[in-house]
Every structure is written in structure tokens, then in C-alpha cells.
XYZ file of C-alpha atoms in Angstrom:
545
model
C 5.742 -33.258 9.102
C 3.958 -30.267 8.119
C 6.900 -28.013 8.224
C 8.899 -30.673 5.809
C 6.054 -30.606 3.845
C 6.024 -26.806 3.686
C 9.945 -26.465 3.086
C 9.716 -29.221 0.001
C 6.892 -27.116 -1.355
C 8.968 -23.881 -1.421
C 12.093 -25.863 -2.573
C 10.402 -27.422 -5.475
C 8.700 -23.009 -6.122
C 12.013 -22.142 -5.508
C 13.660 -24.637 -8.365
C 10.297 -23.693 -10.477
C 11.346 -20.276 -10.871
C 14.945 -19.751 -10.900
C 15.620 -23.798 -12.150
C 13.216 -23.971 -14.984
C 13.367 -20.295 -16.424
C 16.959 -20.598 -17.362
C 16.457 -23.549 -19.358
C 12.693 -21.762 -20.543
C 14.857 -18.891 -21.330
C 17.318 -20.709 -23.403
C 14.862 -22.543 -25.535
C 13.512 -19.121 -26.578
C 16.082 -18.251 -28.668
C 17.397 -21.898 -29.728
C 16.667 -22.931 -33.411
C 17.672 -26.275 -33.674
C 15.130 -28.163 -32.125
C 11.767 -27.614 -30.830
C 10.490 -26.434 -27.884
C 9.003 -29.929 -26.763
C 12.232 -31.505 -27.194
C 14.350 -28.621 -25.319
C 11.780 -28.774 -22.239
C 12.295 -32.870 -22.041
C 16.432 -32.964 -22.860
C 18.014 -29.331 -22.671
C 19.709 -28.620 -19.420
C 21.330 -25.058 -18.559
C 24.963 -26.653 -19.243
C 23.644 -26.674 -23.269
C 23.638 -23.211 -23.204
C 27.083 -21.484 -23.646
C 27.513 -18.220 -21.281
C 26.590 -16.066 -23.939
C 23.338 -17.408 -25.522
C 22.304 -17.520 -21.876
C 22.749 -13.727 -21.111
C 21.537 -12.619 -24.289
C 17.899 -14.709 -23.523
C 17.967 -13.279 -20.297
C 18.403 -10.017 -21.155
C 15.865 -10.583 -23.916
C 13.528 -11.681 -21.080
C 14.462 -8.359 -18.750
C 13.750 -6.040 -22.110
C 10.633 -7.650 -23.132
C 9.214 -6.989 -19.058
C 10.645 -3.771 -19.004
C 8.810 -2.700 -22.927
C 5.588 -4.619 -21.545
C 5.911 -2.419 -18.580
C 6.142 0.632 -20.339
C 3.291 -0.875 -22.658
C 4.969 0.785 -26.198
C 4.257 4.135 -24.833
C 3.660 7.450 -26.794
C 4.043 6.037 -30.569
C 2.978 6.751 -33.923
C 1.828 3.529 -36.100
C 2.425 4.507 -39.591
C 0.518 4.175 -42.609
C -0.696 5.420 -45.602
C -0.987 8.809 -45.478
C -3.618 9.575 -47.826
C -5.955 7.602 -45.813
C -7.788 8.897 -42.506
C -6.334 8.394 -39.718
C -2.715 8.012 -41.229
C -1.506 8.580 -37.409
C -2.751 6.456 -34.499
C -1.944 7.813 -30.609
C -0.984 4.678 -28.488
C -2.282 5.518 -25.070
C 1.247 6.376 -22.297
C 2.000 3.518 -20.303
C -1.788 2.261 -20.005
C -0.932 -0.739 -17.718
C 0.389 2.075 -15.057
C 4.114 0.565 -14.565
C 5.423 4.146 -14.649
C 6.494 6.958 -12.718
C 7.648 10.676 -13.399
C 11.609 11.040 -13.073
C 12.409 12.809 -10.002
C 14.729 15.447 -11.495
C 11.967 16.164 -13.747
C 9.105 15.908 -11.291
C 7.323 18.312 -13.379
C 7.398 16.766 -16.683
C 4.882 13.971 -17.939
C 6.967 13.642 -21.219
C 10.194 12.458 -19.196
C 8.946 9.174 -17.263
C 10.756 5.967 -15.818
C 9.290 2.546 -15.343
C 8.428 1.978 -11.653
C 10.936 -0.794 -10.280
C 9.437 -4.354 -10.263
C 10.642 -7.805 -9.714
C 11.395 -9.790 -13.340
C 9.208 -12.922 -11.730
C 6.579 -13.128 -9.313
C 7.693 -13.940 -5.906
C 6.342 -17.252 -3.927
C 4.111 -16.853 -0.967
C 1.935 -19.305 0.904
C -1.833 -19.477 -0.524
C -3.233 -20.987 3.043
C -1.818 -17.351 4.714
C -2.871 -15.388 1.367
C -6.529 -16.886 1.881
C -6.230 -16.298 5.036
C -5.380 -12.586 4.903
C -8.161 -12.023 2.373
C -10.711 -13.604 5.256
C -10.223 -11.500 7.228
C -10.493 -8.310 6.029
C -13.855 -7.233 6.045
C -14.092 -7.849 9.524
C -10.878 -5.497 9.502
C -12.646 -3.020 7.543
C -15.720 -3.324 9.768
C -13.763 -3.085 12.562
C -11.277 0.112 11.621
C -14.831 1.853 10.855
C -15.955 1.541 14.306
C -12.981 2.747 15.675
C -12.900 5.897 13.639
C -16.122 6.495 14.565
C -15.563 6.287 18.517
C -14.382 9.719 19.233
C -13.993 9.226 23.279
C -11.684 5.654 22.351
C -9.461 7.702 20.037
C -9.422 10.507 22.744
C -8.769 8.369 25.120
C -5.851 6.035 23.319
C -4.216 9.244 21.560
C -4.471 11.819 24.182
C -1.205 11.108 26.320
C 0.885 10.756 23.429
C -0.728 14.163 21.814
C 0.709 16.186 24.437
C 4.264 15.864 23.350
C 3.113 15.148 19.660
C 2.011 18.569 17.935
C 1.027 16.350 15.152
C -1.477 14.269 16.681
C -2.526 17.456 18.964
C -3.424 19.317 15.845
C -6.152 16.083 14.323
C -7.455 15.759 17.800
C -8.052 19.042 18.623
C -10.006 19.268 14.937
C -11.657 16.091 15.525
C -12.836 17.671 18.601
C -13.896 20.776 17.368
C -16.047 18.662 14.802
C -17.273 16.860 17.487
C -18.501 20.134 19.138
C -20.427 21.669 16.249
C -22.030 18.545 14.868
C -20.497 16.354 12.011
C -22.253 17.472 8.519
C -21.731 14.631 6.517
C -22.976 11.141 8.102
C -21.203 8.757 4.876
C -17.748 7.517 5.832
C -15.561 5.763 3.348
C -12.612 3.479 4.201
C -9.799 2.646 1.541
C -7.626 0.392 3.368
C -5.073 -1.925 2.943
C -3.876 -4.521 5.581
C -0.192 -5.295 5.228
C 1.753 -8.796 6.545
C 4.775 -10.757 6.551
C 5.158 -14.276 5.830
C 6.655 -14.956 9.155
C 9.109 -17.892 10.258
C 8.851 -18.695 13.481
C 11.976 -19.230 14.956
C 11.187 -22.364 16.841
C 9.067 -24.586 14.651
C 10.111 -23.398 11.108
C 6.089 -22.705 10.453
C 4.938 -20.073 8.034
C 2.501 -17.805 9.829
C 0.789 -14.512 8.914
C 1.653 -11.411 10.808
C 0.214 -8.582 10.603
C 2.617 -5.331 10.385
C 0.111 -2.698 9.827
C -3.176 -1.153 8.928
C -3.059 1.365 6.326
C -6.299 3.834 5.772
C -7.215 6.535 3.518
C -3.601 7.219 1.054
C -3.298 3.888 0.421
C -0.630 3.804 -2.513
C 0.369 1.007 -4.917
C -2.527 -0.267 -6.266
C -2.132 0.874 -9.612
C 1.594 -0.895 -9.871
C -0.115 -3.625 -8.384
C -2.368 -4.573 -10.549
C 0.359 -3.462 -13.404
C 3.231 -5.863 -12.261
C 0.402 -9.367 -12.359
C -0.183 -8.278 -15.895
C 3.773 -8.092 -16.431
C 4.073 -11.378 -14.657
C 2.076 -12.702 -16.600
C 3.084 -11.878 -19.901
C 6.982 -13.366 -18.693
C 5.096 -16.771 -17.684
C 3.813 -16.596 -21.406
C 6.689 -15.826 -23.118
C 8.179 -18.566 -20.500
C 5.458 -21.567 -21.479
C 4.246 -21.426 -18.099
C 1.033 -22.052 -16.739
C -0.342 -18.325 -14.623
C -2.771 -20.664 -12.229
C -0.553 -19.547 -9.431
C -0.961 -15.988 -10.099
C -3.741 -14.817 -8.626
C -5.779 -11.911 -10.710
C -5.866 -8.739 -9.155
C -8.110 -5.750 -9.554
C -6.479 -3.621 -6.592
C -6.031 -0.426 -9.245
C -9.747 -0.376 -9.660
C -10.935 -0.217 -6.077
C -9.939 3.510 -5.398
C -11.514 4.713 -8.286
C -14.914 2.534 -7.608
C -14.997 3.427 -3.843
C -14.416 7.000 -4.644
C -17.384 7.058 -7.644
C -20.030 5.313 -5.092
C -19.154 8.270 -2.829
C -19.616 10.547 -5.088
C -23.449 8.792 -6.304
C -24.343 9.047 -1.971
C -23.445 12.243 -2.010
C -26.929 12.754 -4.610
C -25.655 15.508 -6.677
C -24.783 15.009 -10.020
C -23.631 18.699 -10.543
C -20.895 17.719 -7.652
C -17.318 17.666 -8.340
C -14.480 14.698 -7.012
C -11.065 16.739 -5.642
C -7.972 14.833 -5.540
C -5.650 16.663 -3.183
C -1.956 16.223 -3.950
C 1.597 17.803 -4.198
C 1.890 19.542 -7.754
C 5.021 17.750 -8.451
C 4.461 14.298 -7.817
C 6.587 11.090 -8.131
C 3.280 9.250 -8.379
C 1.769 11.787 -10.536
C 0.906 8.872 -13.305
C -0.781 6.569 -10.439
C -3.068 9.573 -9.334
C -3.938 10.249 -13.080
C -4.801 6.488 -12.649
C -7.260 6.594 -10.354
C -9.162 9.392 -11.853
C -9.330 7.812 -15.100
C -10.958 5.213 -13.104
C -13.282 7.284 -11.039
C -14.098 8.850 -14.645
C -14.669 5.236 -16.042
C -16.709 3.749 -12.675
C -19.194 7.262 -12.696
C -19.493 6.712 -17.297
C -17.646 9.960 -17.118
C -19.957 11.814 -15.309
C -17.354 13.081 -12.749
C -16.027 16.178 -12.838
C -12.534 15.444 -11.281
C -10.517 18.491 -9.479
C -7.058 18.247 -8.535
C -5.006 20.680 -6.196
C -2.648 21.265 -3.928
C -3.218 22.156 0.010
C -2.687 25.839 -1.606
C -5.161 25.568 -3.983
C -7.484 24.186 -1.811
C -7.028 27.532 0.415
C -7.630 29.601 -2.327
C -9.774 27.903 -4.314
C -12.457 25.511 -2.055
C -14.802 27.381 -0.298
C -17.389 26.414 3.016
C -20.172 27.669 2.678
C -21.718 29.444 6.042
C -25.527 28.233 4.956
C -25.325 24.791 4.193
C -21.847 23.780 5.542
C -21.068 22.947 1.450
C -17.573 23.106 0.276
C -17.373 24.458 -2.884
C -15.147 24.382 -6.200
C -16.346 27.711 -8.534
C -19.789 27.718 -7.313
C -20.359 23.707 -7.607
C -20.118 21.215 -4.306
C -17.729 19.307 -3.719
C -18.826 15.828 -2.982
C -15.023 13.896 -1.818
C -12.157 14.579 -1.560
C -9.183 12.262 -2.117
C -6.161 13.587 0.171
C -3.399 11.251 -1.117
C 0.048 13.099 -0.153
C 0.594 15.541 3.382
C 1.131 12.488 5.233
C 3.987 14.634 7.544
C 3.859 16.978 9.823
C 6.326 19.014 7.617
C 3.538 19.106 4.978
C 1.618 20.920 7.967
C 4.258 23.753 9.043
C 1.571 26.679 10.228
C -1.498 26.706 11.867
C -3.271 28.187 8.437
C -2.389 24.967 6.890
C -4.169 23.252 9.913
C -7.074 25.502 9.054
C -7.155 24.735 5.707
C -7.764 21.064 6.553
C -10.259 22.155 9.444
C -12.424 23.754 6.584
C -12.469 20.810 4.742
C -13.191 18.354 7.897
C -16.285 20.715 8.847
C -17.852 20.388 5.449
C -20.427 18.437 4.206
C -17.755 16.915 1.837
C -16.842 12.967 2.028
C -13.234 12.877 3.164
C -11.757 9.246 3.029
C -9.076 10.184 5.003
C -10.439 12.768 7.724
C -9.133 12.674 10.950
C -11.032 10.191 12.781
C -9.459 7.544 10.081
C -6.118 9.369 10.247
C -6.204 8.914 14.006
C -7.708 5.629 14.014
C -4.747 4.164 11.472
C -2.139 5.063 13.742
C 0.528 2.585 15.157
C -0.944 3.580 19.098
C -4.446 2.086 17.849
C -2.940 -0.652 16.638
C -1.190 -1.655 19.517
C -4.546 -0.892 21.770
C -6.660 -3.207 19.590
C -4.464 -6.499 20.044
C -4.634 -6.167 23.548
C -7.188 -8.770 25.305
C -10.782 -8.158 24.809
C -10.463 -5.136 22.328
C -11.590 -6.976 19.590
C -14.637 -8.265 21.089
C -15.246 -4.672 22.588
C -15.450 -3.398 18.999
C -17.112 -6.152 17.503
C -19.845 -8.056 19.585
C -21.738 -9.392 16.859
C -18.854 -11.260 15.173
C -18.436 -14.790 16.067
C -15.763 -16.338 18.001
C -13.731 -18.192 15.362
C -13.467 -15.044 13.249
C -12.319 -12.952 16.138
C -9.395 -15.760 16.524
C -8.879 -15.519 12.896
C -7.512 -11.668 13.443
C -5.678 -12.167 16.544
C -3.271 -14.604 15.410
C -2.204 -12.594 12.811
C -0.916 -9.916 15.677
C 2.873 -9.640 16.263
C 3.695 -8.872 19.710
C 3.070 -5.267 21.114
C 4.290 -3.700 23.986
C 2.720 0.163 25.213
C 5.706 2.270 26.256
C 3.700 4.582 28.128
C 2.949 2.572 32.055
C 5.586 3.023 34.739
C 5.209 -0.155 35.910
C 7.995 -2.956 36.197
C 6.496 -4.746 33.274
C 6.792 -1.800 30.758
C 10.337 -1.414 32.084
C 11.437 -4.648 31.629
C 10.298 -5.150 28.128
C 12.482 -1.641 27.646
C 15.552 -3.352 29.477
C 14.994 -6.342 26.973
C 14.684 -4.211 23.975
C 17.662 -2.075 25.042
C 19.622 -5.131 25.152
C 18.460 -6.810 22.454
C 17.595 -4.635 20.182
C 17.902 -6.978 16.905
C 14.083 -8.020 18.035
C 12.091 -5.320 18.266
C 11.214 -2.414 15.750
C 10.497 0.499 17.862
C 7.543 2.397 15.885
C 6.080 6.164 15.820
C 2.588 7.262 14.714
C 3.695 8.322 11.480
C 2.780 7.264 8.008
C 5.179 5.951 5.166
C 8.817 4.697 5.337
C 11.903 5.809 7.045
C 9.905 6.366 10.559
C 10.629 3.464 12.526
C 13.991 2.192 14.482
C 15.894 -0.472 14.039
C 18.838 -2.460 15.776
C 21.286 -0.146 17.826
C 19.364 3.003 17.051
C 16.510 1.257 19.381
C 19.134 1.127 22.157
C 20.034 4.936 21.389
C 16.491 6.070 21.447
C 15.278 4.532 24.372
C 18.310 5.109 26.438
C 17.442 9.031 25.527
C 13.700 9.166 25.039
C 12.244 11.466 27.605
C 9.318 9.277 29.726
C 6.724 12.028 28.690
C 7.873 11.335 24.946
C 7.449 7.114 25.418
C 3.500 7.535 24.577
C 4.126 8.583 21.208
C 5.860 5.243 20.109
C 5.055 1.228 20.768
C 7.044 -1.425 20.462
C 6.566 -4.401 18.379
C 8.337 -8.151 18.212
C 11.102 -8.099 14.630
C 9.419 -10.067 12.841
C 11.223 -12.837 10.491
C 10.042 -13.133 6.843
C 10.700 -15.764 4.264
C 13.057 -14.933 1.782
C 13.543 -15.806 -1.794
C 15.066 -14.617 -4.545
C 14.476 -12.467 -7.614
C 15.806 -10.224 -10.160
C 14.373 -6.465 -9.171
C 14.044 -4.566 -12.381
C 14.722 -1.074 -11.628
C 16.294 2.093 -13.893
C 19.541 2.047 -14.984
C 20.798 -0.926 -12.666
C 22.472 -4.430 -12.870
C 19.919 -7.084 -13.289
C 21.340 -9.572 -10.905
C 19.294 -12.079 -8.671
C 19.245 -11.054 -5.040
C 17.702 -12.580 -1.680
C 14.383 -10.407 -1.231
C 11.604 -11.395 1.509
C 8.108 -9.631 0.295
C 4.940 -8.300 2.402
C 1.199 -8.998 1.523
C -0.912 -6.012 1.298
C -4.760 -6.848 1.056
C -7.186 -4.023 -0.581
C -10.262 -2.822 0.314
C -12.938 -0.481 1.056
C -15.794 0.394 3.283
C -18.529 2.527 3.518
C -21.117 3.130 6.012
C -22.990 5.715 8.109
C -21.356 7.130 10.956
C -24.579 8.421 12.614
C -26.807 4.963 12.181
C -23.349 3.259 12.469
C -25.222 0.612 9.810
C -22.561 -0.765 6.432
C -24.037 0.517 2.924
C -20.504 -1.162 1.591
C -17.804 -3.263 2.289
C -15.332 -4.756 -0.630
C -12.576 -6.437 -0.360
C -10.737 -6.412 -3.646
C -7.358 -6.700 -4.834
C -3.733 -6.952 -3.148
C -0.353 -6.040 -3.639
C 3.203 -7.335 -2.762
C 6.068 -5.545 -2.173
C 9.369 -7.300 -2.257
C 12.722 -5.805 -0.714
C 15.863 -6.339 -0.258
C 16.529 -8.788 2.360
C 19.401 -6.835 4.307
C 16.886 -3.993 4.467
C 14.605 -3.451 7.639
C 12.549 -0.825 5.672
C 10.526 -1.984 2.902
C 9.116 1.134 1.004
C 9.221 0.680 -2.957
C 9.466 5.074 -2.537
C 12.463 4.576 -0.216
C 14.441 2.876 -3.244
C 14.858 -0.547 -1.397
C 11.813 -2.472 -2.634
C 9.979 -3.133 -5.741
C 6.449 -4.268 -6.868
C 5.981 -7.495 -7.222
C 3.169 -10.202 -7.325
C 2.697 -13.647 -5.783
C 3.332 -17.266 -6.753
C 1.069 -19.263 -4.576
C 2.345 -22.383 -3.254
């Protein structure tokens, strides 16, 4: 009963949002009787084919302009008067992105792609994933803060993986001299699927991964609910299903309380990043926001992993990195998420500086390590969680664990560990075979799961897991993006939940944890990856049902 009950609800979300708009849409633009009466006796057959397109595309326009929020205009007036010419501040909502031929260029800019309506997703699994996750904050801390776990989890696979050799072998030299700076801070972002499971047609929330440190999207995120919003205005629709979100601000806030633990006001904020970013209007985002949180008192510094050679200095007294004399307090690595963005050991050593400083370094490699797909996998096996954290009771320790997929460790030679490889080789449509790298376009899917495995040395298997394909709702939506068709598509979304943490590493005791915000990030159905960056997905919001 509860799955027919479930299945009517997204049927009668479904009909809300692509039955009623085209009828909403019409009556927009339809002068001969009034709105009241259209919404009680209009149906779509009133509308001739091209009334209808023009609405729509009225529609698509008005989210696209809202999107780009007027940008740079002048409002004219008289000009004898002060202030004849009035700056509109660039895309202030944050729905934009620099054009990648132009990566270099502020004054070119394209809106970032987005769905035209917000997508439905279950509230009892959204509620559910915001639960939980300050006990997945509380818990990701701990484990970055165990240094023989980490060791102990990543060292097999770091002896075939230069990547992972290089942070351990820096997390151990920190370990070795002493750690300077005691305040940790955690940006993280849980991400999920809306799962269906294939034999009783439930929803159920699945965890796909734990992102820490970079996280990116926040700023679209918060963007796209306030375009949503304006097309359930302009729509006569009621936004009570669109929950508010403030994910955009959490960065910046996290990174200003760092900055006021640090105690020195003279201290500057660095935001490490490539110089010609796609993102380059989202990082501009988050210091404005840092600038806002601190009442401008922030100095905020950005390089690149050159500049930070050249320019960022440790200090041989105090252990103090420093920027032209003045500490640095954090710093904010948001790209160099590759081992390509590491090619020589002086980069290494660049980040080694940094990492022996006294600076606070959201993403240092005890969070790098501890976000990896290996931990991941080690933490849903039985017991972890209550390893980790003793003090948490029972039912919220339950709460977490159903939300894991299945796992399987690639790295035993026993019979079990080959079996699940015989089964995956076989069957490869169920399993996503994953490395321990960040962002899109690293894991395997379908017959290149076969190919690898059938290939993969069995000193290499360490490096990657395996995890169950999972099986996410679809719906359907118009994605918005530059230059292309606006045509409604099947799209199935996944739930990212925002927060941060801060706490001591050396007391091990919680000065902050916040949970705030979310995103969702729709993509094409057909598609296994889902990165917005990859040019398959686009940012989107939820409809709760």
C-alpha cells in the first residue's frame, strides 16, 4: 500500500509540473478572459501550437534573464542630476559561469545550465538526509583525525597509487614534526540517489558519496531555488514545496569563523585556484561572502599553486605562513583535485609547506585522504561506525547505515572477493567500479567494468572498490543550457546535503558543526556520470512530495 501510495504521489507531482504549467503557461499570455476563469475551464487543446510555444519560450527567456539577473546595465536618467548612471551588480544571484574559450575574460560569461522547473524528490528521504549529517560531519572529523586508520586503510592501495603515496607520505611527515595548527574545518557535502529498489518499488536513500573540502555548487544552488521560484510566480504557484536554501552562504561563513579562531585580525584568507577558471564567478562568490560574514574585515588572497610557491612563505620561527609579511590564517584549495595538477615533486612541496604551517587548511590531507572512495567503503563495513562514534546512540547509527549502497573491497584473495569480481565481470550493468579520485569522468561503467577487471593487475585492485548500480527515480524536465533546444527530457537527480564542521584536532572536542543548505543535480537519464562540469547535468532544486 505504501508503494501505491508513493507512485500516486509522484504521478499526481508529475501531472503538477508538466500537466498544469502548460495550461499556467497559456493563460499568461491569453487576453480574453481572466486568469480565474482559464485555471477552472482552459485545457492545453485551447491553445493553438503557436500561442503555446511562444508562452513557453516566454517562460524559458524570463528563467534564463532572471538567471543572468539583468547583468552589467546602465538605468538611464536625467543627466543633469547625480547619479545620472546606476551600475547593476553582474549576475548577483550567481547563475553564471565564464565561457570556456574565453576562460580569461569576466566580460564574456554564459549562464550556468539549470533545469526550467524544479525537479520532485521525496521529503521523508530529504529529511532524512538532512538528519543525518552532523553525525556525518562528526564522524568524517574523526576519521581525518586518526592518522594510524587512514595509514592503515590507504596504505596498500598507495603503493601502486603515486597519488595517494604523495598525501600519505606528507601526512606522515606532519605527523613526525608535530601538527602546528590544532583547528580543523570540514566543508562537506553528502551526496544520494533517490533509489528504486528493484523488488518492492520503495524509494530509499542511498548514499553515493562523501565529498570534503572543494565542495562545488553551492553558489548555483542556492541561485537555481531563487530561479525556481520566480517561474512558480510567474506560474501562480504556491513555492511551499521548495525548500529555502542557504548552501552559497556556508563556505563563506565556515571560512570567516576560521579566520576569527585563528585570533589575528591583521591575517589574510587565500583562496587557491587555477587562474583561468570555469567557476571563476562562484569563487568570486564565496569571497564576497567571506568579505560579508567577517563586515569586510578580511583581507582575501587569491593564487595559483605558482603563486603560492613564489609568493607564501613558512616561516622557520613560528611555523607562520605568510602573504607580504602578514599570516595567513586559511586557505581555501578549491581546484588541483588530479594528480596531473601535481606533475613534480616541487609541486608536492609546495603543498607540504602549506600542510606544515600554522595555517587552517580545509582541505589538508588528512580530509583529502579521509574523503576518499577506500574510506568510504571501510566505514560501511560492520562495526565501523560504532568504532568511530561510541557516544552516538543506536537509532542514529541505523539512520546512516541504511543509507549505504553495497560495497565490496577488491583488495582480499579470498574466494569471496573473487566471486563478487566473477559477478561483476559478468554482470557488469550492476556495479560502478570506483577509484580514489575526485570529480567526474573517474569511475567505470557497464562493459568497461568487464575490461578493467579482466586486466587490472591484483597489486593495482586496492586502489579501486566496488559498489552496487544504483537505480534512481526519474522524471522529467526541460534543462536550460547555452545555445541548445529546450525540449523536455527523462532526467533522474542526486541530493547533495551542505555542511560544515569545526573542531580541535588535539582535544578532539566540536567548537562547530552546521548543517546548512543542499543542492540537486539533475542529469540526463541515459548518462551514468552526473557532473553538471562534464556537460551532462544541470542545477536544479527540489519539489518535495
Amino acid at each position: 500500500m505504501a508503494n501505491i501510495h508513493l507512485k500516486t504521489k509522484i504521478v499526481f507531482v508529475l501531472f503538477l509540473l508538466f500537466g498544469l504549467f502548460e495550461p499556467k503557461i497559456g493563460v499568461l499570455t491569453s487576453p480574453s478572459k481572466s486568469n480565474k476563469e482559464n485555471e477552472a475551464s482552459t485545457t492545453q487543446e485551447e491553445y493553438d501550437e503557436n500561442t503555446q510555444l511562444e508562452s513557453f519560450e516566454d517562460l524559458v527567456t524570463d528563467a534564463i534573464d532572471w538567471a543572468h539577473n539583468v547583468g552589467l546595465v546602465n538605468r538611464y536618467c536625467d543627466p543633469r542630476q547625480r547619479g545620472a548612471t546606476e551600475i547593476v551588480p553582474f549576475h548577483e544571484i550567481g547563475m553564471a559561469n565564464r565561457i570556456r574559450d574565453h576562460r580569461n575574460r569576466s566580460d564574456f560569461a554564459e549562464i550556468a545550465p539549470f533545469s526550467l522547473f524544479p525537479s520532485p524528490f521525496p521529503r521523508r528521504l530529504f529529511e532524512h538526509a538532512q538528519t543525518i549529517q552532523k553525525t556525518l560531519q562528526l564522524l568524517y572529523f574523526r576519521v581525518s583525525q586518526n592518522y594510524e586508520f587512514l595509514k592503515e586503510t590507504l596504505g596498500e592501495a598507495a603503493k601502486t597509487d603515486s597519488f595517494l603515496r604523495h598525501q600519505l607520505d606528507i601526512l606522515e611527515d606532519v605527523q613526525r614534526r608535530g601538527s602546528k595548527q590544532p583547528i580543523t574545518l570540514l566543508l562537506q557535502r553528502s551526496d544520494y540517489m533517490c533509489h528504486v529498489n528493484g523488488e518492492s518499488g520503495e524509494y530509499e536513500l542511498k548514499q553515493v558519496e562523501v565529498n570534503i573540502g572543494p565542495i562545488g555548487g553551492n553558489v548555483s544552488a542556492q541561485a537555481v531555488r531563487q530561479v525556481h521560484g520566480r517561474v512558480f510566480s510567474k506560474l501562480g504557484l504556491s513555492e511551499d514545496n521548495l525548500p529555502e536554501n542557504r548552501a552559497s552562504a556556508a563556505i563563506g561563513e565556515a571560512l570567516a569563523k576560521a579566520w576569527e579562531l585563528f585570533r589575528d585580525p591583521s591575517a589574510v584568507v587565500v583562496i587557491m585556484s587555477i587562474k583561468n577558471n570555469h567557476g571563476h564567478f562562484a569563487l568570486r562568490h564565496i569571497q564576497y561572502k567571506i568579505e560579508q560574514a567577517s563586515a569586510y574585515k578580511i583581507k582575501v588572497i587569491r593564487l595559483t599553486l605558482a603563486e603560492c610557491d613564489e609568493k607564501l612563505i613558512l616561516d622557520p620561527n613560528d611555523s607562520s605562513l605568510r602573504f607580504n609579511g602578514r599570516k595567513v590564517a586559511v586557505v581555501y584549495q578549491r581546484t588541483y583535485l588530479s594528480e596531473k595538477d601535481w606533475p613534480t615533486e616541487k609541486h608536492w612541496d609546495i603543498r607540504r609547506k602549506i600542510e606544515r604551517s600554522t595555517a587552517i587548511v580545509p582541505f589538508n590531507v588528512n580530509i583529502h585522504l579521509a574523503g576518499s572512495k577506500k574510506v568510504q567503503q571501510t566505514l560501511a563495513l560492520p562495526g565501523m561506525l560504532e568504532q568511530f562514534l561510541p557516544d552516538v546512540d543506536e537509532g542514529m547509527i541505523s539512520s546512516i547505515r541504511k543509507t549505504f549502497a553495497d560495497l565490496w573491497a577488491l583488495d582480499k584473495e579470498d574466494e569471496a572477493t573473487e566471486a563478487v569480481i566473477r559477478k561483476a565481470i559478468e554482470n557488469p550493468e550492476n556495479y560502478v567500479l570506483k577509484t580514489n579520485r575526485d570529480g567526474g569522468g573517474n569511475n567505470f561503467f557497464g562493459e568497461e567494468i568487464a575490461k578493467k577487471l579482466s586486466d587490472l593487475p591484483r597489486d593495482e585492485r586496492s586502489s579501486m572498490i566496488l559498489m552496487e548500480k544504483l537505480k534512481p527515480m526519474e522524471v522529467k524536465n526541460f534543462p536550460i543550457r547555452r545555445l541548445r533546444e529546450h525540449t523536455v527530457r527523462n532526467m533522474s537527480s542526486e541530493l547533495g546535503i551542505v555542511g560544515y564542521f569545526l573542531g580541535n584536532g588535539q582535544t578532539m572536542a566540536t567548537i562547530a558543526n552546521v548543517q546548512q543548505g543542499h543542492l540537486l543535480r539533475t542529469k540526463f537519464a541515459e548518462s551514468n556520470e552526473g557532473g553538471v562540469g562534464l556537460g551532462v547535468a544541470v542545477h536544479d532544486s527540489p519539489f518535495l512530495f
